[in-house]
Coordinates of C-alpha atoms in Angstrom, one line a residue:
M291 CA -157.1 51.1 45.0
A292 CA -154.5 52.8 42.8
E293 CA -154.2 51.6 39.2
P294 CA -151.0 49.5 38.4
L295 CA -150.0 52.2 35.7
E296 CA -150.3 55.0 38.2
F297 CA -148.4 53.1 40.8
L298 CA -145.6 52.4 38.3
S299 CA -145.5 55.9 37.0
A300 CA -145.2 57.3 40.6
T301 CA -142.5 54.8 41.5
L302 CA -140.4 55.7 38.3
A303 CA -140.9 59.4 39.0
F304 CA -139.4 59.0 42.5
A305 CA -136.7 56.8 41.2
V306 CA -135.6 59.5 38.7
I307 CA -135.7 62.1 41.4
A308 CA -133.7 59.9 43.8
I309 CA -130.8 59.0 41.5
S310 CA -130.4 62.5 40.2
P311 CA -127.4 64.4 41.6
G312 CA -128.2 66.5 44.6
P313 CA -126.8 67.4 48.1
A314 CA -127.6 63.9 49.6
N315 CA -126.1 62.0 46.7
L316 CA -123.1 64.3 46.5
A317 CA -122.5 63.9 50.2
A318 CA -122.8 60.2 50.0
A319 CA -120.2 60.0 47.3
S320 CA -117.8 62.3 49.2
V321 CA -118.1 60.4 52.5
A322 CA -117.7 57.0 50.7
M323 CA -114.4 58.2 49.1
A324 CA -113.1 59.6 52.3
T325 CA -114.1 56.9 54.8
G326 CA -114.6 53.7 52.8
R327 CA -117.5 51.4 52.3
A328 CA -118.3 50.3 55.9
R329 CA -118.6 53.8 57.3
G330 CA -120.1 55.2 54.1
M331 CA -122.9 52.7 54.5
R332 CA -123.7 54.2 58.0
F333 CA -124.0 57.6 56.3
A334 CA -126.3 56.0 53.6
L335 CA -128.6 54.5 56.3
G336 CA -128.9 57.9 58.0
L337 CA -129.8 59.4 54.7
G338 CA -132.4 56.7 54.0
L339 CA -134.0 57.1 57.4
G340 CA -134.2 60.9 56.9
L341 CA -135.8 60.5 53.5
F342 CA -138.3 57.9 54.9
F343 CA -139.3 60.3 57.7
W344 CA -140.5 62.8 55.0
G345 CA -142.3 60.0 53.2
V346 CA -144.3 59.1 56.3
L347 CA -145.1 62.7 56.9
A348 CA -146.3 63.1 53.3
A349 CA -148.3 60.0 53.5
I350 CA -150.2 61.0 56.6
G351 CA -151.0 64.4 55.1
L352 CA -148.7 66.5 57.2
G353 CA -146.6 67.3 54.2
A354 CA -149.4 69.1 52.6
V355 CA -150.0 71.0 55.7
L356 CA -146.4 72.0 55.9
Q357 CA -146.4 73.1 52.2
S358 CA -149.5 75.3 52.8
T359 CA -148.0 76.8 56.0
G360 CA -145.8 79.6 54.8
W361 CA -143.8 80.4 57.9
A362 CA -143.1 76.8 58.7
L363 CA -141.8 76.0 55.3
T364 CA -139.7 79.1 55.3
M365 CA -138.1 78.2 58.6
L366 CA -137.4 74.7 57.3
K367 CA -135.8 76.1 54.2
I368 CA -133.6 78.5 56.3
V369 CA -132.5 75.6 58.6
G370 CA -131.8 73.5 55.6
A371 CA -129.8 76.2 53.9
A372 CA -127.8 76.9 57.1
Y373 CA -126.9 73.2 57.4
L374 CA -125.8 73.0 53.7
L375 CA -123.7 76.1 54.0
W376 CA -122.1 74.7 57.2
L377 CA -121.2 71.5 55.2
A378 CA -119.8 73.5 52.4
L379 CA -117.7 75.4 54.9
Q380 CA -116.4 72.2 56.3
S381 CA -115.4 70.9 52.9
L382 CA -113.6 74.1 52.0
R383 CA -111.7 74.0 55.4
A384 CA -110.8 70.4 54.7
A385 CA -109.4 71.4 51.4
A386 CA -107.2 73.9 53.0
R387 CA -105.7 71.4 55.4
D388 CA -102.6 69.3 54.6
D389 CA -104.0 66.1 56.2
A390 CA -107.1 64.2 55.1
T391 CA -110.5 65.5 55.9
T392 CA -111.8 65.0 59.4
V393 CA -114.8 63.0 58.0
A394 CA -112.3 60.2 57.5
R395 CA -111.9 60.0 61.3
A396 CA -115.6 60.4 62.2
T397 CA -117.2 57.5 64.1
P398 CA -119.9 55.4 62.4
R399 CA -122.5 56.9 64.8
R400 CA -121.6 60.4 63.8
L401 CA -121.7 59.5 60.2
F402 CA -125.2 58.0 60.6
L403 CA -126.4 61.2 62.4
A404 CA -124.8 63.4 59.8
G405 CA -126.7 61.5 57.0
L406 CA -129.9 61.7 59.0
M407 CA -129.6 65.4 59.8
L408 CA -128.8 66.1 56.0
N409 CA -132.0 64.7 54.8
L410 CA -134.1 65.9 57.8
S411 CA -133.0 69.4 57.0
N412 CA -133.7 69.1 53.2
P413 CA -137.2 70.4 52.4
K414 CA -136.6 69.2 48.8
A415 CA -137.2 65.7 50.0
I416 CA -140.8 66.5 51.0
F417 CA -141.5 68.1 47.6
A418 CA -140.2 64.9 45.9
W419 CA -142.6 62.8 48.1
M420 CA -145.6 65.1 47.6
A421 CA -145.1 65.1 43.8
T422 CA -144.8 61.3 43.9
L423 CA -147.8 60.6 46.1
S424 CA -150.0 63.0 44.1
L425 CA -149.5 61.4 40.7
G426 CA -153.1 60.4 40.3
L427 CA -153.3 57.7 43.0
G428 CA -156.9 56.9 43.7
G429 CA -158.6 55.6 46.8
G430 CA -157.7 56.7 50.3
G431 CA -154.5 57.2 52.2
H432 CA -154.0 53.4 52.5
D433 CA -152.9 53.5 48.8
Y434 CA -149.9 55.6 49.8
V435 CA -148.5 53.0 52.2
P436 CA -147.2 50.4 49.6
L437 CA -145.9 53.3 47.5
M438 CA -144.2 54.9 50.4
L439 CA -142.5 51.7 51.4
L440 CA -141.3 50.9 47.9
C441 CA -140.1 54.4 47.3
G442 CA -138.4 54.4 50.7
L443 CA -136.5 51.3 49.7
I444 CA -135.6 52.8 46.3
G445 CA -134.2 55.9 48.1
L446 CA -132.1 53.8 50.4
A447 CA -130.9 51.5 47.6
N448 CA -129.9 54.7 45.7
Y449 CA -127.7 55.9 48.6
I450 CA -126.2 52.4 49.0
G451 CA -125.4 52.4 45.3
W452 CA -123.6 55.7 45.5
V453 CA -121.6 54.6 48.5
A454 CA -120.8 51.3 46.9
F455 CA -119.5 52.8 43.7
F456 CA -117.5 55.7 45.2
S457 CA -116.0 53.5 47.9
T458 CA -114.2 51.2 45.4
G459 CA -110.4 51.2 45.5
V460 CA -110.2 53.1 42.2
M461 CA -112.4 55.9 43.4
M462 CA -110.7 56.2 46.8
R463 CA -107.3 56.3 45.3
A464 CA -108.6 58.9 42.9
Y465 CA -109.9 60.9 46.0
M466 CA -106.5 60.8 47.7
R467 CA -104.8 62.1 44.6
A468 CA -107.2 64.9 44.0
R469 CA -108.5 65.4 47.6
R470 CA -108.2 69.2 47.6
W471 CA -110.0 69.6 44.3
I472 CA -112.7 67.3 45.3
E473 CA -113.3 68.9 48.6
V474 CA -113.4 72.4 47.0
G475 CA -115.9 71.1 44.3
V476 CA -118.1 69.5 47.0
G477 CA -117.9 72.6 49.1
L478 CA -118.9 74.9 46.2
L479 CA -121.8 72.6 45.1
L480 CA -123.2 72.3 48.6
G481 CA -122.7 76.1 49.1
A482 CA -124.7 76.7 45.8
A483 CA -127.5 74.4 47.0
G484 CA -127.6 76.2 50.3
L485 CA -127.8 79.7 48.7
S486 CA -130.4 78.5 46.3
L487 CA -132.5 77.3 49.2
L488 CA -131.9 80.5 51.1
R489 CA -133.2 82.5 48.0
S490 CA -136.2 80.3 47.8
S491 CA -137.0 80.9 51.5
A492 CA -136.8 84.7 50.9
N493 CA -139.3 84.4 48.0
Q494 CA -141.7 82.2 50.0

């Protein structure tokens, strides 16, 4: 069985990775400001499910296989980069329009699927899981199950926290006043993340 200190260290490491700004957290903030809390929570649930999928994959050992299979990891990075660049383009196009971004009119189902797809196409998620699960946990694979469940809940709570904060009235009013600049900023940051992932795939 894993030592309590090892378990705590792995959990804290995952929490730090989860709350740090990245494409998923950035998208959660943007969607929350544009659509409000109720719809933003659907997006957060999709992100949480996508993150948990990678956790299950890592816990059963397929994550290590994926990491060691060059062509599969390269393809995943290319798909993830393409999706991030597509999201970046949508944000930049929204900034060029006079009306509010189309994400504000997206259905809850589409927002859930968008969040799910964002984390399913994010290979950085599996690296976070592999780093967490390899932090000296002893015993067999059953040691990973409670850690995976706890970290999955931490990841979901993180997304919910981002949505809850950025869907407040103050943040939504700020978004409406500075919508174009926010959309441009989100687009540029997502584009930079996509290009970085694309460069990583080329060096794989």
